[in-house]
Short mmCIF file of C-alpha atoms in Angstrom, two decimals:
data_model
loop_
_atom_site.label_atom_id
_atom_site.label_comp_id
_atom_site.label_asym_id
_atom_site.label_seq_id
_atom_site.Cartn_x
_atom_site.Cartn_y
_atom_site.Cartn_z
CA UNK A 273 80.78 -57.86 -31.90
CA UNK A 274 79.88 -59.65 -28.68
CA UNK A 275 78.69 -56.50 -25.95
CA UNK A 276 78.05 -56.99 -22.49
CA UNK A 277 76.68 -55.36 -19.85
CA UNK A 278 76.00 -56.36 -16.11
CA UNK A 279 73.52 -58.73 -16.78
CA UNK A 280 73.56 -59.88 -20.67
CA UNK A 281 75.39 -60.12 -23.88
CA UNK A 282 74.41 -60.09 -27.26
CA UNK A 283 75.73 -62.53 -29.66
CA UNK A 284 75.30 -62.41 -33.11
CA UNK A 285 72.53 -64.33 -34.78
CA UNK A 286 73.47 -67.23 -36.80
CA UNK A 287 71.98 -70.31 -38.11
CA UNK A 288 71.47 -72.05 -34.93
CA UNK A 289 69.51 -69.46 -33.88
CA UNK A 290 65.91 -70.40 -35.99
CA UNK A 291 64.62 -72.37 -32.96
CA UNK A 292 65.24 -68.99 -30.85
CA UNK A 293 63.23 -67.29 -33.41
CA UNK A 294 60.07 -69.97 -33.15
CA UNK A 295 60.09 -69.94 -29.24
CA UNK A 296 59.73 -65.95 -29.57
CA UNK A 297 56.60 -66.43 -31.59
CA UNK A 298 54.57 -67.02 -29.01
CA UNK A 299 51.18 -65.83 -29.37
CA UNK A 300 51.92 -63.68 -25.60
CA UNK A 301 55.05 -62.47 -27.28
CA UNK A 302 53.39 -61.27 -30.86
CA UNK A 303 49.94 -59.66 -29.05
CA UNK A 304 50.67 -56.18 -30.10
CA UNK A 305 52.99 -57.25 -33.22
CA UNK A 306 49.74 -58.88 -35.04
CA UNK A 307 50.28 -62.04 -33.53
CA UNK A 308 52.75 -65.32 -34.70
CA UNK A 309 53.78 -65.93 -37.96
CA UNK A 310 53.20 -68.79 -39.96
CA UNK A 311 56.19 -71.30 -40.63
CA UNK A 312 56.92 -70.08 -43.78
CA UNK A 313 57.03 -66.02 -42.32
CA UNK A 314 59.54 -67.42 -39.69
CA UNK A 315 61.93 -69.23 -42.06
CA UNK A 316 61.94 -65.94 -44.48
CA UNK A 317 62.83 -63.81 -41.35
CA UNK A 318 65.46 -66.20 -39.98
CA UNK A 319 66.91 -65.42 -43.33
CA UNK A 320 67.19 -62.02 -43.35
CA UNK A 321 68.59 -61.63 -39.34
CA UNK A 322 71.30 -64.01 -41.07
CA UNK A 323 72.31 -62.08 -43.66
CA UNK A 324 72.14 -58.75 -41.65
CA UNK A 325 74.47 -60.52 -39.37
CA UNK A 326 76.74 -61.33 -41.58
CA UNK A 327 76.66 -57.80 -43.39
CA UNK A 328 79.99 -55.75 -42.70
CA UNK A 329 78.39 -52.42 -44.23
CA UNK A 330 77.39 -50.84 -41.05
CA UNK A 331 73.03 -51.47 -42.05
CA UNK A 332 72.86 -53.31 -38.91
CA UNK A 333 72.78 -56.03 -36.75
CA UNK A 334 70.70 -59.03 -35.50
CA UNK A 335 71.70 -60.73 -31.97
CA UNK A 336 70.69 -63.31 -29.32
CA UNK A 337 70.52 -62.04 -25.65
CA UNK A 338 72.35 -63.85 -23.66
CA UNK A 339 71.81 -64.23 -19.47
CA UNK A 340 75.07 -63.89 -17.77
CA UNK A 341 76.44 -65.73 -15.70
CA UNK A 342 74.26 -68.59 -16.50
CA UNK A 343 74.85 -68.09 -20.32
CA UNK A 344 71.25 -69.34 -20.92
CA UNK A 345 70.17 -67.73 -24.42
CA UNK A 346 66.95 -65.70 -23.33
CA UNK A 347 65.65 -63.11 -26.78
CA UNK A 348 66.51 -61.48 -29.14
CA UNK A 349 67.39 -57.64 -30.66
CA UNK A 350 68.57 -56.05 -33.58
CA UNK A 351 68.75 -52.49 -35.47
CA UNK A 352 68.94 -52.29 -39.04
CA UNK A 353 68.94 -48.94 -41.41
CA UNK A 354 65.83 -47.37 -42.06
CA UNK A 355 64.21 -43.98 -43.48
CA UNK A 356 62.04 -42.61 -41.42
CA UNK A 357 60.36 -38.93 -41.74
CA UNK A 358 62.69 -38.20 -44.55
CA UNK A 359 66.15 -38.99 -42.66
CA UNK A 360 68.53 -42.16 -42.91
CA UNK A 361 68.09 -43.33 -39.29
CA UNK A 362 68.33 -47.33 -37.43
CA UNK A 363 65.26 -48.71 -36.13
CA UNK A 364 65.52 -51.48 -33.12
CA UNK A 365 63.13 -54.31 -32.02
CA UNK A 366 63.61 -57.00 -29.08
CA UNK A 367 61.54 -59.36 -27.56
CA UNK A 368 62.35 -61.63 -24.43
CA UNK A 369 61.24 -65.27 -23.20
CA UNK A 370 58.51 -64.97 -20.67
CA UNK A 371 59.93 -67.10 -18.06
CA UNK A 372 63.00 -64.09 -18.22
CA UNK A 373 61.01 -60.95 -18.19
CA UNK A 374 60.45 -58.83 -15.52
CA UNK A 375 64.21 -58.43 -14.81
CA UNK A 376 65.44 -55.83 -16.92
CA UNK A 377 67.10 -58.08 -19.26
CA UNK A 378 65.14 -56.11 -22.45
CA UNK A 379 66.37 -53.13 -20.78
CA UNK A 380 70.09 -53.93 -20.40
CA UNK A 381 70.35 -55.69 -23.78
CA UNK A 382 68.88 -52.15 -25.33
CA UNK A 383 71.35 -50.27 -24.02
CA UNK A 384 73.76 -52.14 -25.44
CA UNK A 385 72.14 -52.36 -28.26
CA UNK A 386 72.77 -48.61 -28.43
CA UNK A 387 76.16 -49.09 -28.69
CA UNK A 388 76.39 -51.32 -31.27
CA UNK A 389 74.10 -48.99 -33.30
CA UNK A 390 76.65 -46.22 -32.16
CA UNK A 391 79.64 -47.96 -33.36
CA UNK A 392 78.48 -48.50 -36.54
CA UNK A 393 78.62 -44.80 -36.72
CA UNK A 394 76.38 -44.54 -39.73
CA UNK A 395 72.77 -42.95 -38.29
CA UNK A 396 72.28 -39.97 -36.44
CA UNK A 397 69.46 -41.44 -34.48
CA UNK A 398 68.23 -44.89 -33.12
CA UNK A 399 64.41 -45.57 -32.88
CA UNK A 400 62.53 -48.32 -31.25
CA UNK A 401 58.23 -48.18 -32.14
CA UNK A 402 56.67 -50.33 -29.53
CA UNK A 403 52.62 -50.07 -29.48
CA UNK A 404 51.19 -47.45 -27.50
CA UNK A 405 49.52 -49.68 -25.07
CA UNK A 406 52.98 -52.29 -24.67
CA UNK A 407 53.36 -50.71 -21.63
CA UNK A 408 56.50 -53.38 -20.53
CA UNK A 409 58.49 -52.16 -24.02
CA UNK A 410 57.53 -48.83 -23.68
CA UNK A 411 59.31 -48.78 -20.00
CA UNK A 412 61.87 -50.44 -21.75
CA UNK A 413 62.90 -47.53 -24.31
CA UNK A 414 62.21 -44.64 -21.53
CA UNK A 415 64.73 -46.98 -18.58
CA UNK A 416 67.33 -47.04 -21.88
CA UNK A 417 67.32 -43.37 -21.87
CA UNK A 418 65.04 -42.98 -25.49
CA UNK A 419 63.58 -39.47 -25.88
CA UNK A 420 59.06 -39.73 -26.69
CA UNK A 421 58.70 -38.47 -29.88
CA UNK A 422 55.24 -38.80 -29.32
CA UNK A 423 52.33 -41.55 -30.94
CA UNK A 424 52.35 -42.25 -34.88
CA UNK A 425 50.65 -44.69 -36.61
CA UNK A 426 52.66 -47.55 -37.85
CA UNK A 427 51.86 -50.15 -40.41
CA UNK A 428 53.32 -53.82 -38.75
CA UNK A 429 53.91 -56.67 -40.02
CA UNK A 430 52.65 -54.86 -43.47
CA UNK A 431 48.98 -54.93 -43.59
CA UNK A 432 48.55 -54.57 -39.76
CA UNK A 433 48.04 -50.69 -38.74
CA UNK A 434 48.91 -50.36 -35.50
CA UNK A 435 49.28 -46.92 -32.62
CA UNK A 436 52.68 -46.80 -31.56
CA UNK A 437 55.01 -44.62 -30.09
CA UNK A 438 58.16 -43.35 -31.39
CA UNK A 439 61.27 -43.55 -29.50
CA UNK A 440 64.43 -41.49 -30.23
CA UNK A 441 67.82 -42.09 -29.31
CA UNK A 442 70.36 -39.25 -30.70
CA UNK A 443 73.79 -41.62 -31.03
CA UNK A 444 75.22 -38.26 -31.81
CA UNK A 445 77.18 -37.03 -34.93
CA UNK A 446 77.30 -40.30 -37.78
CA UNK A 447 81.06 -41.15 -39.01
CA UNK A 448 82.20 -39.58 -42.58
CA UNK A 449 81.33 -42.34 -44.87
CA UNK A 450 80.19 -45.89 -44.82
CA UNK A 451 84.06 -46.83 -44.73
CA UNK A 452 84.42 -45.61 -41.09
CA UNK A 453 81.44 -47.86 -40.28
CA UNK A 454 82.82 -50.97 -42.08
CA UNK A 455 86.16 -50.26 -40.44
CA UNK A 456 84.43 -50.65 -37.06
CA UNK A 457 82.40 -53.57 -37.61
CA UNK A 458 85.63 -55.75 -39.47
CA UNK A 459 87.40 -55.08 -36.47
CA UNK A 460 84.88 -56.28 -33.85
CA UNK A 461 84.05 -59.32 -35.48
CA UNK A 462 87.53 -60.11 -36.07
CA UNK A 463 87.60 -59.95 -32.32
CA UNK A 464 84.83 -62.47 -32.00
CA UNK A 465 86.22 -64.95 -34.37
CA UNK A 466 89.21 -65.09 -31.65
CA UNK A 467 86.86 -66.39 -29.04
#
């Protein structure tokens, strides 16, 4: 599904997108993520946003932000199925070109992030884990209207602890059933294919 707000709209990440993916491995945008990954690390993860684009199951999603009007592609964000603390939950993640930040673009493209993760109507709750001391993503998650869980440590990539906090966002009651959810996302991306 393509959603826009006032300012941005998220596409869904394909194949074109893997030179996206290396200009958002910029050592300024990895600082409290461990820092860039290697070739090899970006080509593996490039992978896996295709295939969870392409996945109709409701697990999640993987998009490009998009500036509007300009139509300028300027970051990325996702959600994808998780457990966390014992429940079935979505986790998100975003990041945004420096030369674009500053004017609420990650903040905009959250929230609608929210409502793809809502429409897939399979998790309760949405949660975003920026480090504690990312103060920009940490704005970003309480202007989207994310509840502070509080700090927990958090082990990312794997092998790199990290202090982060956890960010709720309750997308209220989950649909009956993974069919609802593929229901939902077979008929928004038959919408897109019309465009």
């Amino acid at each position: 599904m393509d959603h826009e707000t006032s300012s941005v709209r998220l596409e869904a990440w394909s194949e074109e997108d893997g030179d996206l993916l290396r200009a958002l491995n910029a050592p300024e945008l990895t600082d409290h993520l461990g820092g860039p990954e290697t070739e090899e690390q970006l080509v593996r993860r490039h992978r896996r946003y295709v295939r969870l684009s392409a996945d109709d199951t409701g697990a999640g999603r993987m998009f490009r932000i998009v500036l509007l009007p300009e139509g300028a592609v300027v970051g990325s964000i996702g959600f994808w199925a998780r457990t966390w603390d014992g429940e079935p939950v979505y986790e998100t993640g975003w990041a945004v070109l420096p030369g674009f930040q500053g004017r609420g673009l990650a903040t905009a493209a959250t929230r609608a992030v929210v409502a793809e993760a809502r429409a897939a109507g399979l998790r309760r709750h949405l949660h975003a884990f920026p480090s504690a001391d990312n103060t920009a993503s940490n704005a970003v998650c309480r202007k989207a209207g994310f509840e502070l869980l509080g700090e927990r440590d958090f082990e990312y990539p794997p092998g790199n602890p990290m202090r982060c906090n956890d960010w709720r966002f309750d997308l209220g009651q989950p649909a009956s059933g993974a069919v609802s959810g593929r229901v939902k996302w077979k008929a928004t991306m038959s919408k897109r294919s019309r465009r």
